[in-house]
């Protein structure tokens, strides 16, 4: 067991659909704590840094368009094994593969518009947290 911090993003469709409370509640009820939180309309520059590993992939342009289309809510989540566990609460990248007990399985229908982001490793978490919460 390890104490970890991870970056959770409720993507713009999650905010516009009124799912921020529902998504954060699931993470909190699992046992995690919101340590920092902010609303942000993510700029293209920040989006490209955040998703640098996906540059050149066929879905990259749609991904940047989507994450920059409106307000997102970004939170630093902390707790035991937070990185992997928050991803379990989210469900797999493709909502069609996600069970209904997960956020993506319950509320998302497409791999492009999959509602949430969670860091996938300790390296990604450190990089993403410092990108969006630089203080
Ligand atoms: P995750 O968000 O589960 O960490 P990822 O890092 O592999 O997934 O990809 C980042 C985002 O890119 C993902 O949330 C949605 C989009 N994406 C990934 N694979 C895709 C695909 N095959 N088609 C369309 N969009 C995709
Ligand atoms: Mg990822």
Coordinates of N, CA and C and ligand atoms in Angstrom, one line a residue:
X1 N 0.9 -1.2 0.0 CA 0.0 0.0 0.0 C 0.9 1.2 0.0
X2 N 0.4 2.2 -0.8 CA 1.2 3.4 -0.9 C 0.3 4.6 -0.9
X3 N 0.7 5.7 -0.2 CA -0.1 6.9 -0.3 C 0.3 7.6 -1.6
X4 N -0.7 8.0 -2.4 CA -0.4 8.6 -3.7 C -1.3 9.8 -3.9
X5 N -0.9 10.7 -4.8 CA -1.7 11.7 -5.3 C -1.9 11.5 -6.8
X6 N -3.1 11.8 -7.3 CA -3.4 11.7 -8.8 C -4.1 12.9 -9.2
X7 N -4.1 13.1 -10.5 CA -4.9 14.3 -11.1 C -6.1 13.7 -11.7
X8 N -7.3 14.2 -11.3 CA -8.6 13.9 -11.8 C -9.1 15.1 -12.6
X9 N -9.5 14.9 -13.8 CA -10.2 15.9 -14.6 C -11.6 15.5 -15.0
X10 N -12.6 16.3 -14.6 CA -13.9 16.2 -15.2 C -13.9 17.0 -16.4
X11 N -13.9 16.3 -17.6 CA -13.8 17.0 -18.9 C -15.0 17.8 -19.2
X12 N -15.0 18.7 -20.2 CA -16.0 19.7 -20.4 C -17.4 19.1 -20.6
X13 N -17.6 17.9 -21.1 CA -19.0 17.4 -21.2 C -19.5 17.0 -19.8
X14 N -18.6 16.6 -18.9 CA -19.0 16.3 -17.5 C -19.5 17.5 -16.8
X15 N -18.8 18.7 -17.1 CA -19.3 19.9 -16.5 C -20.6 20.4 -17.1
X16 N -20.7 20.4 -18.4 CA -21.9 20.9 -19.1 C -23.1 20.0 -18.8
X17 N -22.9 18.7 -18.6 CA -24.0 17.8 -18.3 C -24.3 17.7 -16.8
X18 N -23.6 18.5 -16.0 CA -24.0 18.6 -14.6 C -23.6 17.4 -13.8
X19 N -22.4 16.7 -14.2 CA -22.0 15.5 -13.5 C -20.8 15.7 -12.6
X20 N -20.4 16.9 -12.3 CA -19.3 17.2 -11.5 C -19.5 16.6 -10.1
X21 N -20.6 16.9 -9.5 CA -20.9 16.4 -8.1 C -20.9 14.9 -8.1
X22 N -21.6 14.3 -9.0 CA -21.7 12.8 -9.1 C -20.3 12.2 -9.2
X23 N -19.5 12.7 -10.1 CA -18.2 12.1 -10.3 C -17.3 12.3 -9.1
X24 N -17.3 13.5 -8.5 CA -16.5 13.7 -7.3 C -17.0 12.9 -6.1
X25 N -18.3 12.7 -6.0 CA -18.9 12.0 -4.9 C -18.4 10.5 -5.0
X26 N -18.4 10.0 -6.2 CA -17.9 8.6 -6.3 C -16.5 8.4 -5.9
X27 N -15.6 9.4 -6.2 CA -14.2 9.3 -5.8 C -14.1 9.5 -4.3
X28 N -14.9 10.4 -3.8 CA -14.8 10.6 -2.3 C -15.4 9.4 -1.5
X29 N -16.5 8.9 -2.0 CA -17.1 7.7 -1.3 C -16.2 6.5 -1.4
X30 N -15.4 6.4 -2.4 CA -14.5 5.3 -2.5 C -13.5 5.4 -1.3
X31 N -13.2 6.6 -0.9 CA -12.3 6.8 0.3 C -11.2 7.8 0.0
X32 N -11.3 8.6 -1.1 CA -10.3 9.5 -1.4 C -10.7 11.0 -1.0
X33 N -9.6 11.8 -0.9 CA -9.8 13.2 -0.5 C -9.4 14.1 -1.6
X34 N -10.3 15.2 -1.7 CA -9.9 16.2 -2.6 C -8.9 17.2 -1.9
X35 N -7.7 17.3 -2.5 CA -6.7 18.1 -1.8 C -6.6 19.5 -2.5
X36 N -6.8 19.6 -3.8 CA -6.9 20.8 -4.5 C -7.9 20.7 -5.5
X37 N -8.6 21.8 -5.9 CA -9.6 21.7 -6.9 C -9.8 23.1 -7.6
X38 N -10.0 23.1 -8.9 CA -10.2 24.4 -9.6 C -11.0 24.1 -10.9
X39 N -11.7 25.1 -11.3 CA -12.3 25.1 -12.6 C -11.4 25.8 -13.5
X40 N -11.3 25.3 -14.7 CA -10.4 25.9 -15.7 C -10.8 25.5 -17.1
X41 N -10.9 26.6 -18.0 CA -11.1 26.3 -19.4 C -9.7 26.0 -20.0
X42 N -9.4 24.8 -20.2 CA -8.0 24.4 -20.5 C -7.6 24.9 -21.9
X43 N -6.4 25.6 -22.0 CA -6.0 26.2 -23.2 C -5.4 25.1 -24.1
X44 N -5.3 25.4 -25.4 CA -4.7 24.5 -26.4 C -3.2 24.2 -25.9
X45 N -2.5 25.2 -25.5 CA -1.1 25.0 -25.1 C -1.0 24.0 -23.9
X46 N -1.9 24.1 -22.9 CA -1.8 23.2 -21.8 C -2.3 21.8 -22.2
X47 N -3.3 21.8 -23.1 CA -3.9 20.5 -23.6 C -2.8 19.7 -24.3
X48 N -2.0 20.4 -25.1 CA -1.0 19.8 -25.9 C 0.1 19.2 -25.0
X49 N 0.4 20.0 -24.0 CA 1.4 19.5 -23.0 C 0.9 18.3 -22.3
X50 N -0.3 18.4 -21.8 CA -1.0 17.3 -21.1 C -1.0 16.0 -21.9
X51 N -1.4 16.1 -23.1 CA -1.6 14.9 -24.0 C -0.4 14.7 -25.0
X52 N 0.8 15.2 -24.6 CA 1.9 15.1 -25.5 C 2.2 13.7 -26.0
X53 N 2.0 12.7 -25.1 CA 2.2 11.3 -25.5 C 1.4 10.8 -26.6
X54 N 0.2 11.5 -26.9 CA -0.7 11.0 -27.9 C -0.5 11.8 -29.3
X55 N 0.4 12.7 -29.3 CA 0.6 13.5 -30.5 C 0.9 12.6 -31.7
X56 N 0.2 12.8 -32.8 CA 0.5 12.0 -34.0 C -0.5 10.8 -34.1
X57 N -1.3 10.5 -33.1 CA -2.2 9.4 -33.1 C -3.5 9.9 -33.9
X58 N -4.2 9.0 -34.5 CA -5.4 9.4 -35.3 C -6.5 10.2 -34.5
X59 N -6.6 10.0 -33.2 CA -7.6 10.7 -32.4 C -7.1 11.9 -31.8
X60 N -5.8 12.3 -32.0 CA -5.2 13.4 -31.3 C -6.0 14.8 -31.5
X61 N -6.3 15.1 -32.7 CA -7.0 16.4 -32.9 C -8.3 16.5 -32.3
X62 N -9.1 15.4 -32.3 CA -10.4 15.3 -31.6 C -10.2 15.5 -30.1
X63 N -9.2 14.9 -29.6 CA -8.9 14.9 -28.2 C -8.6 16.3 -27.7
X64 N -7.8 17.0 -28.4 CA -7.4 18.4 -28.1 C -8.7 19.3 -28.2
X65 N -9.4 19.1 -29.3 CA -10.7 19.9 -29.5 C -11.6 19.7 -28.3
X66 N -11.8 18.5 -27.9 CA -12.7 18.1 -26.8 C -12.3 18.7 -25.5
X67 N -11.1 18.5 -25.1 CA -10.6 18.9 -23.8 C -10.6 20.4 -23.6
X68 N -10.5 21.1 -24.8 CA -10.5 22.6 -24.8 C -11.8 23.3 -25.1
X69 N -12.9 22.5 -25.2 CA -14.2 23.0 -25.7 C -15.0 23.8 -24.6
X70 N -14.6 23.7 -23.4 CA -15.3 24.4 -22.4 C -14.7 24.2 -21.0
X71 N -15.4 24.6 -20.0 CA -14.8 24.5 -18.6 C -14.7 23.1 -18.2
X72 N -13.5 22.8 -17.6 CA -13.2 21.5 -16.9 C -13.1 21.7 -15.4
X73 N -13.2 20.7 -14.7 CA -12.9 20.8 -13.2 C -11.7 19.8 -13.0
X74 N -10.7 20.4 -12.4 CA -9.4 19.6 -12.1 C -9.2 19.5 -10.6
X75 N -8.9 18.3 -10.2 CA -8.7 18.1 -8.8 C -7.5 17.2 -8.5
X76 N -6.7 17.5 -7.5 CA -5.7 16.6 -6.9 C -6.4 15.7 -5.9
X77 N -6.3 14.4 -6.1 CA -7.0 13.4 -5.3 C -5.9 12.7 -4.5
X78 N -6.0 12.5 -3.2 CA -5.0 11.8 -2.5 C -5.6 10.6 -1.7
X79 N -4.7 9.6 -1.5 CA -5.1 8.4 -0.7 C -4.3 7.2 -1.0
X80 N -4.6 6.1 -0.4 CA -3.9 4.8 -0.6 C -4.1 4.4 -2.0
X81 N -3.0 4.1 -2.8 CA -3.1 3.6 -4.1 C -4.0 4.5 -5.0
X82 N -4.0 5.8 -4.8 CA -5.0 6.6 -5.5 C -4.9 6.5 -7.0
X83 N -3.7 6.3 -7.6 CA -3.6 6.4 -9.0 C -4.3 5.3 -9.7
X84 N -4.0 4.1 -9.3 CA -4.7 2.9 -9.9 C -6.2 2.8 -9.5
X85 N -6.4 3.1 -8.3 CA -7.8 3.0 -7.8 C -8.8 4.0 -8.4
X86 N -8.3 5.2 -8.6 CA -9.2 6.2 -9.2 C -9.5 5.8 -10.6
X87 N -8.5 5.1 -11.3 CA -8.8 4.6 -12.7 C -9.8 3.5 -12.6
X88 N -9.8 2.7 -11.6 CA -10.8 1.7 -11.5 C -12.2 2.3 -11.3
X89 N -12.3 3.3 -10.5 CA -13.6 4.0 -10.3 C -14.1 4.6 -11.6
X90 N -13.1 5.1 -12.4 CA -13.4 5.7 -13.7 C -13.9 4.7 -14.7
X91 N -13.3 3.5 -14.7 CA -13.5 2.5 -15.7 C -12.6 2.7 -16.9
X92 N -12.5 1.7 -17.8 CA -11.6 1.7 -18.9 C -11.8 2.9 -19.9
X93 N -10.8 3.2 -20.7 CA -10.8 4.3 -21.6 C -12.1 4.3 -22.5
X94 N -12.4 3.1 -23.0 CA -13.6 2.9 -23.9 C -14.8 2.6 -23.1
X95 N -15.7 3.5 -23.0 CA -16.9 3.2 -22.1 C -17.7 2.0 -22.5
X96 N -17.5 1.5 -23.8 CA -18.2 0.3 -24.2 C -17.6 -1.0 -23.4
X97 N -16.4 -0.8 -22.9 CA -15.8 -1.9 -22.2 C -15.9 -1.7 -20.7
X98 N -16.6 -0.6 -20.3 CA -16.7 -0.3 -18.8 C -17.9 -0.9 -18.2
X99 N -17.8 -1.4 -17.0 CA -19.0 -1.9 -16.4 C -19.9 -0.7 -15.8
X100 N -21.2 -0.9 -15.7 CA -22.1 0.2 -15.3 C -21.7 0.7 -13.9
X101 N -21.0 0.0 -13.1 CA -20.6 0.5 -11.8 C -19.5 1.5 -11.8
X102 N -18.9 1.7 -13.0 CA -17.8 2.7 -13.1 C -18.4 4.0 -13.7
X103 N -17.7 5.1 -13.5 CA -18.1 6.4 -14.0 C -18.3 6.4 -15.5
X104 N -17.3 5.9 -16.3 CA -17.5 5.8 -17.7 C -18.6 4.8 -18.1
X105 N -18.6 3.7 -17.4 CA -19.7 2.7 -17.7 C -21.1 3.2 -17.5
X106 N -21.2 4.1 -16.5 CA -22.6 4.6 -16.1 C -23.0 5.8 -17.0
X107 N -22.0 6.6 -17.4 CA -22.4 7.9 -17.9 C -21.8 8.3 -19.3
X108 N -20.9 7.4 -19.8 CA -20.3 7.8 -21.1 C -20.6 6.8 -22.2
X109 N -20.7 7.3 -23.4 CA -21.0 6.4 -24.5 C -20.0 6.3 -25.6
X110 N -19.0 7.2 -25.6 CA -18.0 7.1 -26.6 C -16.6 7.3 -26.1
X111 N -15.6 6.6 -26.8 CA -14.2 6.7 -26.3 C -13.7 8.1 -26.4
X112 N -14.2 8.9 -27.4 CA -13.8 10.3 -27.5 C -14.3 11.1 -26.4
X113 N -15.6 11.0 -26.1 CA -16.2 11.8 -25.0 C -16.4 10.9 -23.8
X114 N -15.3 10.6 -23.1 CA -15.3 9.6 -22.0 C -15.3 10.3 -20.6
X115 N -15.6 11.6 -20.5 CA -16.0 12.3 -19.3 C -14.9 12.6 -18.3
X116 N -13.9 11.7 -18.1 CA -13.0 11.9 -17.0 C -11.5 11.6 -17.5
X117 N -10.6 12.2 -16.8 CA -9.2 11.8 -16.9 C -8.6 11.5 -15.5
X118 N -7.8 10.4 -15.5 CA -7.1 10.1 -14.3 C -5.6 9.8 -14.6
X119 N -4.7 10.2 -13.9 CA -3.3 9.9 -14.2 C -3.1 8.4 -14.2
X120 N -2.1 7.9 -15.1 CA -2.0 6.5 -15.2 C -0.7 5.9 -14.6
X121 N 0.1 6.8 -14.0 CA 1.4 6.3 -13.3 C 1.8 7.4 -12.4
X122 N 2.8 7.1 -11.5 CA 3.3 8.1 -10.6 C 4.0 9.2 -11.3
X123 N 4.7 8.8 -12.4 CA 5.4 9.8 -13.2 C 4.4 10.8 -13.9
X124 N 3.3 10.2 -14.5 CA 2.3 11.0 -15.1 C 1.6 11.9 -14.1
X125 N 1.3 11.3 -12.9 CA 0.6 12.1 -11.8 C 1.5 13.3 -11.5
X126 N 2.8 13.1 -11.2 CA 3.6 14.2 -10.8 C 3.7 15.3 -11.9
X127 N 3.8 14.8 -13.1 CA 3.9 15.8 -14.3 C 2.6 16.5 -14.5
X128 N 1.5 15.8 -14.4 CA 0.2 16.5 -14.7 C -0.2 17.4 -13.5
X129 N 0.1 17.0 -12.3 CA -0.2 17.9 -11.1 C 0.6 19.2 -11.2
X130 N 1.8 19.1 -11.6 CA 2.6 20.3 -11.7 C 2.3 21.1 -12.9
X131 N 1.7 20.5 -13.9 CA 1.3 21.3 -15.1 C 0.0 22.1 -14.8
X132 N -0.9 21.5 -14.0 CA -2.2 22.2 -13.8 C -2.2 23.0 -12.4
X133 N -1.4 22.5 -11.5 CA -1.3 23.2 -10.2 C 0.2 23.6 -9.9
X134 N 0.7 24.6 -10.7 CA 2.1 24.9 -10.7 C 2.6 25.5 -9.4
X135 N 1.7 26.0 -8.5 CA 2.2 26.7 -7.3 C 2.9 25.7 -6.3
Ligands
LIG1 P1 -7.2 7.3 -20.6 O1 -8.0 8.6 -20.7 O2 -8.0 6.2 -20.1 O3 -5.9 7.5 -19.7 P2 -5.4 7.3 -22.9 O4 -4.5 8.1 -22.1 O5 -5.0 6.1 -23.6 O6 -6.7 6.9 -22.0 O7 -6.0 8.3 -24.0 C1 -6.3 9.6 -23.7 C2 -7.7 10.0 -24.3 O8 -7.6 9.9 -25.7 C3 -8.8 9.0 -23.9 O9 -9.4 9.4 -22.7 C4 -9.8 9.2 -25.1 C5 -8.8 9.4 -26.2 N1 -8.6 8.1 -26.9 C6 -7.8 7.1 -26.6 N2 -7.8 6.1 -27.4 C7 -8.7 6.5 -28.4 C8 -9.2 5.8 -29.5 N3 -8.8 4.6 -29.9 N4 -10.1 6.5 -30.3 C9 -10.6 7.8 -29.9 N5 -10.1 8.4 -28.8 C10 -9.2 7.8 -28.0
LIG2 MG1 -4.2 8.5 -20.1

